[in-house]
Coordinates of C-alpha atoms in Angstrom, one line a residue:
Chain A
M27 CA 112.2 -84.4 -46.3
N28 CA 113.4 -84.1 -42.7
D29 CA 116.7 -85.3 -41.6
L30 CA 115.5 -88.5 -40.0
A31 CA 113.8 -89.7 -43.1
T32 CA 116.7 -88.9 -45.3
L33 CA 119.0 -90.8 -42.9
L34 CA 116.5 -93.8 -42.9
V35 CA 116.3 -93.8 -46.7
Q36 CA 120.0 -93.3 -47.2
Q37 CA 120.9 -96.2 -44.7
S38 CA 118.2 -98.4 -46.2
I39 CA 119.9 -98.0 -49.5
N40 CA 123.3 -98.8 -48.2
G41 CA 121.7 -101.7 -46.4
V42 CA 120.1 -103.1 -49.6
Y43 CA 123.5 -102.8 -51.4
L44 CA 125.4 -104.6 -48.7
G45 CA 122.6 -107.2 -48.5
C46 CA 122.7 -107.9 -52.3
L47 CA 126.4 -108.8 -51.8
Y48 CA 125.7 -111.0 -48.8
V49 CA 122.9 -112.7 -50.7
M50 CA 125.3 -113.7 -53.6
V51 CA 127.6 -115.3 -51.1
A52 CA 125.0 -116.9 -48.9
L53 CA 123.0 -118.3 -51.7
G54 CA 125.9 -120.5 -52.7
L55 CA 126.2 -121.9 -49.3
T56 CA 122.5 -122.5 -49.1
L57 CA 122.3 -124.2 -52.5
I58 CA 125.1 -126.5 -51.6
Y59 CA 123.5 -127.3 -48.2
G60 CA 120.1 -127.9 -50.0
V61 CA 121.3 -130.6 -52.4
M62 CA 123.7 -132.4 -50.3
N63 CA 123.6 -131.2 -46.6
Q64 CA 127.2 -130.1 -46.7
I65 CA 128.9 -127.0 -45.6
N66 CA 131.7 -125.6 -47.9
F67 CA 134.1 -123.6 -45.6
A68 CA 136.3 -122.8 -48.7
H69 CA 133.3 -120.7 -50.0
A70 CA 134.8 -117.7 -48.6
D71 CA 138.1 -118.3 -50.3
F72 CA 136.2 -118.6 -53.7
V73 CA 135.0 -115.1 -53.1
T74 CA 138.6 -113.9 -52.4
V75 CA 139.8 -115.8 -55.5
G76 CA 137.0 -114.0 -57.6
A77 CA 138.1 -110.6 -56.2
F78 CA 141.7 -111.2 -57.1
T79 CA 140.8 -112.5 -60.5
A80 CA 138.6 -109.5 -61.1
F81 CA 141.3 -107.2 -59.8
F82 CA 144.1 -108.5 -62.2
V83 CA 141.7 -108.7 -65.1
A84 CA 140.4 -105.2 -64.6
T85 CA 143.7 -103.5 -64.0
R86 CA 146.2 -105.5 -66.0
F87 CA 144.7 -107.8 -68.6
A88 CA 141.7 -106.0 -69.9
T89 CA 143.0 -102.6 -69.9
K90 CA 146.6 -103.2 -70.9
V91 CA 146.3 -106.3 -73.3
L92 CA 142.8 -105.8 -74.6
G93 CA 142.9 -102.1 -74.5
L94 CA 139.4 -101.8 -73.1
G95 CA 138.3 -98.7 -71.1
D96 CA 138.1 -98.8 -67.4
A97 CA 134.3 -99.4 -67.2
A98 CA 134.3 -102.0 -69.9
A99 CA 137.3 -103.7 -68.2
Y100 CA 135.5 -103.9 -64.9
L101 CA 132.5 -105.4 -66.5
V102 CA 134.6 -108.1 -68.2
S103 CA 136.3 -108.8 -65.0
I104 CA 133.0 -109.7 -63.3
F105 CA 132.4 -112.3 -65.8
V106 CA 136.0 -113.7 -65.7
A107 CA 135.7 -113.9 -61.9
L108 CA 132.4 -115.9 -62.4
G109 CA 134.3 -118.3 -64.6
A110 CA 137.1 -118.6 -62.0
G111 CA 134.6 -119.5 -59.4
A112 CA 132.9 -122.1 -61.6
V113 CA 136.3 -123.8 -62.2
L114 CA 137.0 -123.8 -58.5
G115 CA 133.7 -125.3 -57.8
L116 CA 134.3 -128.0 -60.4
L117 CA 137.6 -128.9 -58.9
V118 CA 136.3 -129.0 -55.3
N119 CA 133.4 -131.3 -56.4
A120 CA 135.7 -133.6 -58.4
L121 CA 138.4 -133.7 -55.6
V122 CA 136.5 -133.5 -52.3
F123 CA 132.8 -133.6 -52.4
A124 CA 132.2 -136.4 -54.9
P125 CA 134.7 -138.9 -53.4
L126 CA 133.3 -138.2 -49.9
R127 CA 129.6 -138.1 -50.9
E128 CA 129.1 -141.9 -50.8
R129 CA 130.2 -142.3 -47.2
G130 CA 127.3 -140.3 -45.9
D131 CA 129.2 -138.4 -43.3
E132 CA 128.7 -134.8 -42.5
L133 CA 131.9 -134.0 -40.7
R134 CA 134.7 -135.1 -43.0
P135 CA 133.8 -133.0 -46.0
L136 CA 133.6 -130.0 -43.6
I137 CA 137.1 -130.7 -42.4
A138 CA 138.3 -131.3 -46.0
T139 CA 136.9 -128.0 -47.1
I140 CA 138.8 -126.3 -44.1
G141 CA 141.9 -127.9 -45.6
I142 CA 141.1 -126.5 -49.1
S143 CA 140.5 -123.1 -47.4
V144 CA 143.9 -123.1 -45.7
L145 CA 145.4 -124.2 -49.0
L146 CA 143.7 -121.4 -51.0
E147 CA 144.4 -118.6 -48.5
N148 CA 148.1 -119.6 -48.2
G149 CA 148.4 -120.1 -51.9
Q150 CA 147.2 -116.6 -52.5
L151 CA 149.4 -115.3 -49.7
A152 CA 152.4 -116.9 -51.5
L153 CA 151.3 -115.3 -54.8
F154 CA 150.1 -111.8 -53.8
G155 CA 151.7 -111.2 -50.3
P156 CA 150.0 -109.8 -47.2
I157 CA 149.8 -106.2 -48.4
P158 CA 146.3 -105.2 -49.2
F159 CA 145.5 -104.3 -52.8
Q160 CA 143.6 -101.1 -53.8
F161 CA 140.8 -102.3 -56.1
D162 CA 139.1 -99.1 -57.5
S163 CA 136.0 -99.8 -59.4
P164 CA 135.5 -97.0 -62.2
F165 CA 131.8 -96.9 -61.1
A166 CA 132.7 -95.8 -57.5
K167 CA 133.6 -92.3 -58.6
E168 CA 130.3 -91.5 -60.2
T169 CA 127.8 -90.2 -57.7
I170 CA 124.1 -90.2 -58.3
R171 CA 121.9 -87.8 -56.3
F172 CA 118.3 -87.6 -55.5
G173 CA 117.6 -84.7 -53.5
R174 CA 119.7 -85.2 -50.3
I175 CA 120.3 -88.9 -50.9
F176 CA 123.5 -90.1 -52.5
F177 CA 124.7 -93.3 -53.9
T178 CA 127.5 -94.4 -56.1
G179 CA 127.4 -95.8 -59.6
Q180 CA 129.1 -98.9 -58.0
S181 CA 126.2 -99.6 -55.7
V182 CA 123.7 -99.3 -58.5
L183 CA 125.9 -101.7 -60.5
V184 CA 126.1 -104.2 -57.6
V185 CA 122.4 -104.1 -57.0
V186 CA 121.5 -104.5 -60.7
V187 CA 124.0 -107.3 -61.4
S188 CA 123.2 -109.3 -58.2
M189 CA 119.5 -108.9 -58.6
L190 CA 119.9 -110.2 -62.2
A191 CA 122.0 -113.2 -61.0
I192 CA 119.7 -113.9 -58.2
G193 CA 116.7 -113.5 -60.4
A194 CA 118.2 -115.8 -63.0
L195 CA 119.0 -118.4 -60.4
Y196 CA 115.5 -118.2 -58.9
A197 CA 113.9 -118.6 -62.2
F198 CA 116.1 -121.5 -63.1
M199 CA 115.2 -123.3 -59.9
K200 CA 111.5 -122.5 -60.2
F201 CA 110.7 -122.8 -63.9
T202 CA 113.2 -125.0 -65.7
F203 CA 113.1 -128.8 -65.8
T204 CA 116.8 -129.0 -64.6
G205 CA 115.9 -126.7 -61.7
K206 CA 112.9 -129.0 -60.8
A207 CA 115.2 -132.0 -61.0
L208 CA 117.7 -130.1 -58.7
R209 CA 114.9 -129.4 -56.1
A210 CA 113.9 -133.1 -56.4
V211 CA 117.4 -134.1 -55.5
S212 CA 117.4 -131.9 -52.5
Q213 CA 114.3 -133.4 -51.2
D214 CA 115.1 -136.9 -51.7
R215 CA 118.2 -137.9 -53.5
E216 CA 117.4 -141.7 -53.8
T217 CA 113.9 -141.3 -54.9
A218 CA 114.9 -138.6 -57.5
G219 CA 117.6 -141.1 -58.7
L220 CA 114.9 -143.7 -59.2
M221 CA 112.9 -141.1 -61.4
G222 CA 115.8 -141.1 -63.9
I223 CA 117.5 -137.9 -62.5
N224 CA 121.2 -138.2 -62.4
P225 CA 121.9 -136.9 -58.8
D226 CA 125.8 -136.7 -59.1
F227 CA 125.5 -134.5 -62.3
L228 CA 123.0 -132.2 -60.6
I229 CA 125.0 -132.0 -57.3
G230 CA 128.1 -131.0 -59.3
L231 CA 126.1 -128.5 -61.2
T232 CA 124.9 -127.0 -58.0
I233 CA 128.4 -126.7 -56.7
V234 CA 129.5 -125.1 -59.9
I235 CA 126.7 -122.6 -60.0
A236 CA 127.2 -121.8 -56.2
S237 CA 130.9 -121.2 -56.7
A238 CA 130.4 -119.2 -59.8
M239 CA 128.2 -116.9 -57.8
A240 CA 130.8 -116.7 -55.1
G241 CA 133.4 -115.7 -57.7
M242 CA 131.3 -113.0 -59.1
A243 CA 130.4 -111.8 -55.6
G244 CA 134.1 -111.4 -55.2
A245 CA 134.4 -109.2 -58.2
L246 CA 131.5 -107.0 -56.9
I247 CA 132.7 -107.0 -53.4
G248 CA 136.4 -106.5 -54.1
P249 CA 136.3 -102.6 -54.2
V250 CA 134.6 -102.6 -50.8
L251 CA 137.0 -105.1 -49.2
V252 CA 140.5 -104.6 -47.9
L253 CA 141.7 -107.1 -50.6
T254 CA 144.1 -109.6 -48.9
P255 CA 144.2 -113.3 -49.2
F256 CA 142.1 -113.5 -46.1
A257 CA 139.4 -111.0 -47.2
G258 CA 136.8 -113.4 -47.8
A259 CA 136.7 -114.7 -44.2
T260 CA 135.0 -111.4 -43.1
V261 CA 132.2 -112.1 -45.3
I262 CA 131.7 -115.8 -44.8
V263 CA 130.9 -115.7 -41.2
K264 CA 128.1 -113.3 -41.9
A265 CA 127.1 -115.4 -44.8
F266 CA 126.7 -118.4 -42.4
A267 CA 124.5 -116.3 -40.1
I268 CA 122.3 -115.3 -43.1
V269 CA 121.9 -118.9 -44.2
I270 CA 120.7 -119.9 -40.7
I271 CA 118.4 -116.9 -40.2
G272 CA 116.9 -117.6 -43.6
G273 CA 116.6 -121.3 -43.0
F274 CA 119.4 -123.8 -44.3
G275 CA 118.6 -124.8 -47.9
N276 CA 115.8 -122.2 -48.4
I277 CA 116.4 -119.9 -51.2
E278 CA 113.6 -117.3 -50.6
G279 CA 114.6 -117.2 -46.9
T280 CA 118.2 -116.6 -47.6
I281 CA 117.4 -113.7 -50.0
L282 CA 115.2 -112.1 -47.3
A283 CA 117.7 -112.7 -44.6
G284 CA 120.6 -111.3 -46.6
I285 CA 118.9 -108.0 -47.4
L286 CA 117.7 -107.8 -43.8
V287 CA 121.2 -108.4 -42.4
G288 CA 122.6 -105.8 -44.8
I289 CA 120.1 -103.1 -43.5
I290 CA 120.8 -104.2 -39.9
E291 CA 124.4 -103.7 -40.6
A292 CA 123.9 -100.2 -42.2
F293 CA 122.0 -99.1 -39.2
T294 CA 124.3 -100.5 -36.7
V295 CA 127.2 -98.6 -38.3
Q296 CA 125.1 -95.5 -38.0
Y297 CA 123.9 -95.9 -34.6
L298 CA 126.3 -98.1 -32.7
G299 CA 129.5 -98.2 -34.5
S300 CA 131.1 -100.4 -37.0
G301 CA 132.8 -102.6 -34.3
L302 CA 129.7 -104.0 -33.1
I303 CA 128.4 -105.3 -36.6
D304 CA 129.3 -109.0 -36.1
L305 CA 128.0 -108.9 -32.4
V306 CA 124.7 -107.6 -33.4
V307 CA 124.3 -110.1 -36.3
F308 CA 125.2 -113.0 -34.3
V309 CA 123.1 -112.2 -31.3
L310 CA 120.3 -111.9 -33.8
L311 CA 121.3 -115.3 -35.1
L312 CA 121.1 -116.9 -31.6
V313 CA 117.9 -115.2 -30.8
M314 CA 116.5 -116.5 -34.2
L315 CA 117.7 -120.0 -33.4
V316 CA 115.8 -120.0 -30.1
V317 CA 112.7 -118.3 -31.4
R318 CA 112.3 -119.7 -34.9
P319 CA 114.9 -122.4 -35.6
T320 CA 113.3 -123.3 -39.0
G321 CA 114.4 -119.9 -40.4
L322 CA 112.4 -116.9 -41.5
I323 CA 110.4 -118.9 -44.1
A324 CA 109.6 -122.2 -42.6
E325 CA 110.1 -125.2 -44.8
R326 CA 108.6 -128.8 -44.3
R327 CA 111.8 -130.1 -43.0
E328 CA 111.9 -131.3 -39.5
E329 CA 115.0 -133.3 -38.9
N330 CA 117.1 -130.3 -38.1
V331 CA 115.2 -128.8 -35.2
Chain B
M23 CA 121.2 -160.0 -12.6
I24 CA 124.3 -159.8 -14.7
T25 CA 127.5 -160.1 -12.8
R26 CA 130.8 -158.6 -14.0
T27 CA 132.6 -162.0 -13.6
D28 CA 132.2 -162.9 -17.3
R29 CA 133.9 -159.8 -18.5
A30 CA 137.4 -158.6 -18.8
P31 CA 138.9 -157.0 -15.7
L32 CA 138.0 -153.4 -15.2
I33 CA 141.4 -152.1 -16.1
P34 CA 143.3 -154.5 -18.2
P35 CA 147.0 -154.6 -17.7
S36 CA 147.8 -153.4 -21.2
R37 CA 146.1 -150.1 -20.2
W38 CA 148.5 -149.6 -17.3
V39 CA 151.4 -150.2 -19.6
G40 CA 150.0 -147.4 -21.9
Y41 CA 149.6 -145.0 -19.0
L42 CA 153.1 -145.8 -17.8
L43 CA 154.5 -145.1 -21.3
A44 CA 152.5 -141.9 -21.7
F45 CA 153.8 -140.8 -18.2
A46 CA 157.4 -141.6 -19.2
L47 CA 157.0 -139.8 -22.5
I48 CA 155.8 -136.6 -20.7
V49 CA 158.7 -136.7 -18.3
A50 CA 161.3 -137.5 -21.1
A51 CA 160.1 -135.4 -24.0
P52 CA 161.4 -132.0 -22.8
L53 CA 164.7 -133.7 -21.8
V54 CA 165.1 -135.0 -25.3
L55 CA 164.0 -131.8 -26.9
G56 CA 166.2 -129.7 -24.9
T57 CA 166.1 -126.2 -26.6
P58 CA 163.8 -123.6 -25.3
Y59 CA 162.1 -123.4 -28.6
W60 CA 161.1 -127.0 -28.8
R61 CA 160.2 -127.0 -25.1
G62 CA 157.8 -124.2 -26.0
I63 CA 156.3 -126.2 -28.8
L64 CA 155.7 -129.0 -26.1
V65 CA 153.9 -126.6 -24.0
V66 CA 151.6 -125.6 -26.9
C67 CA 151.2 -129.3 -27.7
A68 CA 150.1 -130.2 -24.1
M69 CA 147.5 -127.4 -24.3
N70 CA 146.3 -128.6 -27.8
V71 CA 145.9 -132.0 -26.3
L72 CA 143.7 -130.7 -23.6
L73 CA 141.6 -128.8 -26.1
A74 CA 141.3 -131.8 -28.5
L75 CA 140.3 -134.1 -25.6
S76 CA 137.7 -131.6 -24.5
L77 CA 136.2 -131.2 -28.1
N78 CA 136.3 -135.0 -28.6
L79 CA 134.0 -135.4 -25.5
V80 CA 131.3 -133.3 -27.1
L81 CA 131.9 -134.1 -30.8
G82 CA 133.3 -137.8 -30.6
Y83 CA 131.3 -139.2 -27.7
T84 CA 128.2 -137.2 -27.6
G85 CA 127.9 -136.5 -31.3
Q86 CA 127.3 -132.7 -31.0
L87 CA 128.8 -130.7 -33.7
N88 CA 130.7 -127.8 -31.9
L89 CA 132.6 -125.3 -34.0
G90 CA 133.1 -122.9 -31.2
Q91 CA 135.4 -124.5 -28.8
S92 CA 137.8 -121.6 -29.0
A93 CA 135.3 -119.5 -27.0
F94 CA 136.0 -121.5 -23.9
F95 CA 139.7 -121.4 -24.4
A96 CA 139.3 -117.7 -24.6
I97 CA 137.1 -117.4 -21.5
G98 CA 139.5 -119.4 -19.5
A99 CA 142.4 -117.4 -20.6
Y100 CA 140.8 -113.9 -20.2
V101 CA 139.0 -114.7 -16.8
S102 CA 142.2 -116.1 -15.2
V103 CA 144.3 -113.2 -16.4
I104 CA 141.7 -110.4 -15.3
L105 CA 141.2 -112.0 -12.0
V106 CA 144.9 -112.1 -11.3
R107 CA 145.8 -108.6 -12.7
S108 CA 142.7 -106.5 -11.8
H109 CA 141.5 -108.2 -8.7
G110 CA 144.7 -109.5 -7.2
W111 CA 143.6 -113.1 -7.0
N112 CA 146.0 -116.0 -6.4
F113 CA 146.7 -117.7 -9.7
W114 CA 145.6 -121.2 -8.6
L115 CA 142.3 -119.8 -7.2
A116 CA 141.8 -117.8 -10.4
M117 CA 142.5 -120.9 -12.4
V118 CA 139.6 -122.7 -10.7
A119 CA 137.3 -119.7 -11.1
A120 CA 138.1 -119.3 -14.8
S121 CA 137.6 -123.0 -15.6
A122 CA 134.3 -122.8 -13.8
A123 CA 133.5 -119.6 -15.8
A124 CA 134.2 -121.5 -19.0
G125 CA 132.1 -124.4 -17.8
M126 CA 129.1 -122.0 -17.2
A127 CA 129.4 -120.7 -20.7
G128 CA 129.5 -124.2 -22.0
L129 CA 126.1 -124.8 -20.2
L130 CA 124.8 -121.8 -22.1
L131 CA 125.8 -123.3 -25.4
A132 CA 124.3 -126.6 -24.2
A133 CA 120.8 -124.8 -23.9
F134 CA 121.1 -124.4 -27.7
A135 CA 122.2 -128.1 -28.2
V136 CA 119.0 -129.1 -26.5
R137 CA 117.0 -127.7 -29.4
L138 CA 119.3 -127.9 -32.3
R139 CA 121.0 -130.6 -34.3
G140 CA 123.8 -131.2 -36.8
H141 CA 124.8 -128.1 -38.8
Y142 CA 122.4 -125.9 -37.1
L143 CA 124.1 -126.5 -33.8
G144 CA 127.5 -126.1 -35.6
I145 CA 126.5 -122.6 -36.8
A146 CA 125.0 -121.6 -33.5
S147 CA 128.3 -122.6 -31.7
L148 CA 130.3 -120.9 -34.5
G149 CA 128.1 -117.8 -33.7
F150 CA 128.8 -118.3 -29.9
A151 CA 132.5 -118.1 -30.8
V152 CA 132.1 -115.0 -32.9
I153 CA 130.1 -113.2 -30.1
T154 CA 132.9 -114.1 -27.6
Y155 CA 135.4 -112.8 -29.9
Q156 CA 133.5 -109.6 -30.6
V157 CA 133.1 -109.1 -26.9
L158 CA 136.8 -109.4 -26.2
V159 CA 137.5 -106.9 -28.9
N160 CA 134.9 -104.4 -28.0
W161 CA 134.7 -104.5 -24.2
E162 CA 137.9 -102.5 -23.8
G163 CA 137.4 -101.4 -20.2
V164 CA 137.9 -105.0 -19.1
T165 CA 139.7 -106.8 -21.8
E166 CA 141.8 -103.9 -23.3
G167 CA 140.4 -104.8 -26.7
V168 CA 142.7 -105.3 -29.7
R169 CA 145.5 -103.5 -27.8
G170 CA 145.9 -106.6 -25.7
I171 CA 147.2 -107.2 -22.2
Y172 CA 151.0 -107.4 -21.9
G173 CA 153.6 -108.7 -19.5
I174 CA 151.6 -111.5 -18.0
M175 CA 153.4 -113.6 -15.5
P176 CA 153.6 -117.4 -15.6
P177 CA 152.0 -119.2 -12.8
P178 CA 153.6 -118.5 -9.5
P179 CA 156.2 -120.8 -8.1
I180 CA 155.2 -123.6 -5.8
K181 CA 157.1 -124.1 -2.6
L182 CA 156.9 -127.6 -1.1
P183 CA 158.5 -128.3 2.3
G184 CA 161.8 -130.1 1.9
L185 CA 162.1 -129.6 -1.8
P186 CA 163.6 -126.9 -4.0
E187 CA 161.1 -124.2 -5.3
I188 CA 159.4 -125.1 -8.5
S189 CA 159.4 -122.1 -10.8
F190 CA 157.2 -122.1 -14.0
G191 CA 159.2 -119.2 -15.5
N192 CA 161.0 -121.8 -17.7
S193 CA 159.2 -124.0 -20.2
L194 CA 160.5 -127.3 -18.7
A195 CA 158.5 -127.0 -15.4
L196 CA 155.6 -125.5 -17.2
F197 CA 155.5 -128.4 -19.7
W198 CA 155.5 -130.8 -16.9
L199 CA 152.6 -129.0 -15.2
V200 CA 150.4 -128.7 -18.2
G201 CA 151.5 -132.2 -19.5
G202 CA 150.7 -133.6 -16.1
I203 CA 147.3 -131.9 -16.1
A204 CA 146.6 -133.3 -19.7
F205 CA 147.6 -136.8 -18.4
A206 CA 145.2 -136.5 -15.4
V207 CA 142.4 -135.2 -17.7
Y208 CA 143.0 -138.0 -20.1
W209 CA 142.9 -140.6 -17.3
M210 CA 139.6 -139.0 -15.9
L211 CA 138.0 -139.0 -19.4
D212 CA 139.3 -142.5 -20.2
N213 CA 137.4 -143.8 -17.1
L214 CA 134.4 -141.6 -17.7
V215 CA 133.8 -142.8 -21.3
R216 CA 134.1 -146.5 -20.1
S217 CA 131.6 -145.9 -17.2
P218 CA 127.8 -145.9 -17.6
V219 CA 128.1 -142.2 -18.2
G220 CA 130.1 -142.8 -21.3
E221 CA 127.5 -145.3 -22.6
T222 CA 124.7 -142.7 -21.9
L223 CA 126.5 -140.1 -24.0
R224 CA 127.2 -142.6 -26.8
A225 CA 123.6 -143.6 -26.8
L226 CA 122.7 -139.9 -27.3
R227 CA 125.3 -139.8 -30.2
E228 CA 123.8 -142.8 -32.0
D229 CA 120.1 -142.1 -31.6
E230 CA 118.6 -139.5 -29.4
V231 CA 115.1 -140.8 -29.7
S232 CA 115.9 -144.3 -28.8
A233 CA 118.1 -143.0 -25.9
A234 CA 115.1 -141.0 -24.6
S235 CA 112.9 -144.0 -24.7
L236 CA 115.4 -145.7 -22.5
G237 CA 114.8 -143.0 -19.9
I238 CA 118.0 -141.0 -20.8
N239 CA 117.3 -137.2 -20.2
A240 CA 119.0 -135.8 -23.3
A241 CA 119.0 -132.3 -22.0
R242 CA 120.7 -133.1 -18.8
W243 CA 123.5 -135.2 -20.4
K244 CA 124.1 -132.8 -23.3
A245 CA 124.5 -130.1 -20.5
F246 CA 127.0 -132.4 -18.7
A247 CA 129.1 -133.1 -21.8
F248 CA 129.2 -129.4 -22.9
G249 CA 129.8 -128.2 -19.3
L250 CA 132.7 -130.6 -18.7
A251 CA 134.3 -130.1 -22.1
S252 CA 134.2 -126.3 -21.7
T253 CA 135.5 -126.6 -18.3
I254 CA 138.6 -128.6 -19.6
A255 CA 139.1 -126.0 -22.6
G256 CA 138.9 -123.2 -20.0
L257 CA 141.5 -124.8 -17.8
A258 CA 143.8 -125.1 -20.9
G259 CA 143.2 -121.4 -21.5
C260 CA 144.5 -120.6 -18.0
F261 CA 148.0 -121.6 -18.9
Y262 CA 148.2 -120.0 -22.4
P263 CA 148.6 -116.3 -21.3
G264 CA 151.3 -117.0 -18.8
F265 CA 153.2 -118.9 -21.4
V266 CA 153.0 -116.4 -24.1
G267 CA 153.1 -113.3 -21.9
T268 CA 150.6 -111.4 -23.9
L269 CA 146.8 -111.8 -24.5
V270 CA 145.1 -110.5 -27.7
P271 CA 141.7 -111.5 -29.0
D272 CA 143.1 -112.7 -32.3
A273 CA 144.7 -115.7 -30.5
F274 CA 141.0 -116.9 -30.1
N275 CA 139.8 -116.3 -33.7
I276 CA 137.3 -118.8 -34.9
V277 CA 140.0 -120.4 -37.0
E278 CA 141.3 -121.8 -33.8
S279 CA 138.2 -123.8 -33.3
F280 CA 138.7 -125.2 -36.8
T281 CA 142.2 -126.3 -35.9
M282 CA 140.9 -128.0 -32.8
L283 CA 138.3 -129.7 -35.0
A284 CA 141.0 -130.8 -37.3
M285 CA 142.9 -132.4 -34.5
V286 CA 140.1 -134.5 -33.5
I287 CA 139.3 -135.6 -37.0
V288 CA 142.8 -136.2 -38.2
G289 CA 143.6 -138.3 -35.1
G290 CA 140.4 -140.2 -35.1
M291 CA 137.2 -139.1 -33.6
G292 CA 135.4 -140.9 -30.9
S293 CA 138.4 -142.8 -29.5
M294 CA 140.4 -141.6 -26.6
I295 CA 143.9 -141.7 -28.1
G296 CA 142.9 -140.4 -31.5
P297 CA 142.5 -136.8 -30.6
V298 CA 145.9 -136.9 -28.6
I299 CA 147.7 -138.2 -31.7
G300 CA 145.9 -135.5 -33.9
A301 CA 147.0 -132.7 -31.5
V302 CA 150.5 -133.9 -31.4
V303 CA 150.8 -134.3 -35.2
L304 CA 149.1 -131.0 -36.0
T305 CA 151.2 -129.1 -33.5
F306 CA 154.5 -130.6 -34.7
L307 CA 153.7 -130.7 -38.5
P308 CA 153.8 -127.0 -39.1
E309 CA 156.9 -126.7 -37.1
L310 CA 158.6 -129.5 -38.9
L311 CA 157.7 -127.8 -42.2
R312 CA 159.2 -124.5 -41.1
S313 CA 162.0 -125.0 -43.7
A314 CA 159.4 -124.8 -46.3
G315 CA 158.8 -121.3 -45.7
E316 CA 155.7 -119.8 -47.3
L317 CA 154.7 -123.2 -48.6
R318 CA 154.4 -124.5 -45.0
L319 CA 150.6 -123.7 -44.4
M320 CA 149.8 -124.8 -48.0
I321 CA 151.3 -128.2 -47.4
Y322 CA 149.4 -128.2 -44.1
G323 CA 146.1 -127.6 -45.9
I324 CA 146.9 -130.3 -48.6
A325 CA 147.8 -132.8 -45.8
L326 CA 144.6 -132.1 -43.9
T327 CA 142.4 -132.7 -47.0
L328 CA 144.4 -135.8 -48.0
V329 CA 144.0 -137.4 -44.6
V330 CA 140.3 -136.8 -44.6
L331 CA 140.0 -138.1 -48.1
F332 CA 142.0 -141.2 -47.7
M333 CA 141.8 -142.0 -44.0
P334 CA 138.3 -141.4 -42.8
G335 CA 139.0 -142.9 -39.4
G336 CA 142.1 -140.6 -39.0
I337 CA 145.6 -141.6 -38.2
L338 CA 144.3 -144.0 -35.6
Q339 CA 142.7 -146.1 -38.4
L340 CA 146.2 -146.2 -40.2
V341 CA 147.7 -147.6 -37.0
Q342 CA 145.0 -150.2 -36.7
I343 CA 145.3 -151.3 -40.2
V344 CA 149.1 -151.6 -39.8
R345 CA 148.6 -153.5 -36.6
A346 CA 145.9 -155.9 -38.2
R347 CA 148.3 -156.6 -41.1
L348 CA 151.3 -157.3 -38.8
S349 CA 149.1 -159.6 -36.5
R350 CA 147.7 -161.5 -39.6
R351 CA 151.3 -162.0 -40.7
A352 CA 152.4 -163.2 -37.3
G353 CA 149.3 -165.6 -37.2
A354 CA 150.1 -166.9 -40.6
G355 CA 153.7 -167.6 -39.5
A356 CA 152.5 -169.5 -36.4
S357 CA 150.1 -171.7 -38.3
R358 CA 152.8 -172.9 -40.7

């Protein structure tokens, strides 16, 4: 294999790895948008909470209290982070989204979630301080080699876990009755209600699923981030771009766009420098909005464009 | 033909009283809050009022979700400083040019607003702010990048014949300058939103299709609203670097856009005085909470959420409810 091909393959692998992480975060945003046309600005902070939860479970609780090995502790921490995200989602739905839903206003929930975001960031700042934590994944030390292509155990783990999560979500939405009901709610809440579907329950469920994924993403992304209370903010802006590029509320589009953005990011780092990542992604976003505002995979939704 | 005789006078006397009170408040505030620290907060407050007014024109009156207002604030600040430092321009001339540059950038964003609605426009404008921020960070030859620009002078003193020189080195004169500009902008916008132009913008907000069927050119009026709003935000930006003395991209992080949004919503969107109240409250609240130390921004976040949850019309709604209750009580007393 020549150098260029090796480089292309290597960077594509890095890109898919990053992309999987982005998809985990962006899917939550797109799910919430799909069922209730709301943006959750605190979603980024759910990722951070997930990362901190995983960090403390993996390095303190599971290893010291339960006496697990490093690898098992990290795997346990992923699930605890998932639970932490779900609890946050439950709370935010009960306290913010549910009370504001009936008023049919798109701005106020947005501002309320900005308030929640400020609260979570500064709450974590008060608890953990501004100094970044070093979150080492036990899988990051193992290197796997195919010829001249390298990747770490961590990237394999991230890709496998997020593919499983994304696949489970996709199957849930497509093939189960609840998933079908959820899609019905996102198409027309009132009509779905008339068909005997409880929209409030399903919207709550969606927020919980979305937040659980954010928490889980936090556990997976934690070892990559500079782990501070504001870490999630670096991911969320890109997640917004991915949601738009994929088409708001469109699950397949979001998955495709997330992987695409991951690959673009990997190649931007290779050829242009890491400082330009956000610039490239957002120029792509604006171009996309001009050329194809419905997103990569167009849906039959016309009111937004 | 409808004549105006059956309507209230163009400017009712109560509004003049309001203007006079506001003017008196601007004159008196820095004399009451006499320490340099509080006068500095007042300058920031005046800038925030300008920013909230500008965002309200786009968001409250024209109904366009804009999450990137910090970009125009940044453009005003950077263009004015670079013109003065690197090209030797006079500050006042640079101020006009920088405001115009921000206005042009606003027209660029308006081009997106013509095609996109709701959250799509919101994210596009957010992207616009991210790109602006990244350009400030990466274009080091011009903006100095994250290193920042230091030692920026306040606006040059004004010499008027027969009067002592007015120097803007102290925050007292600077507050009167920025506060005076905020007052003038408020006056202008207050008249604008009452004019047929204001009715046109509101028609766009309520229903774009119906507005178009009445012959309103949506693209042109959105461009107008975005252009004017970003010019005002750019104008506010011109005073920021001279006041702080340094200029770094982090001052124009997208979080700043959210703060502006919060001011408009907390005060009361779509009214003239609401965003002013919001800007004043959200500037002073974190300062008053300073004794709470680390908890200060947590309280700020909780307060923001609670206001949105329980006062959907913002603080202005609270004022109106109290006033309605008082007048009802007064009415009941009179009838007895």
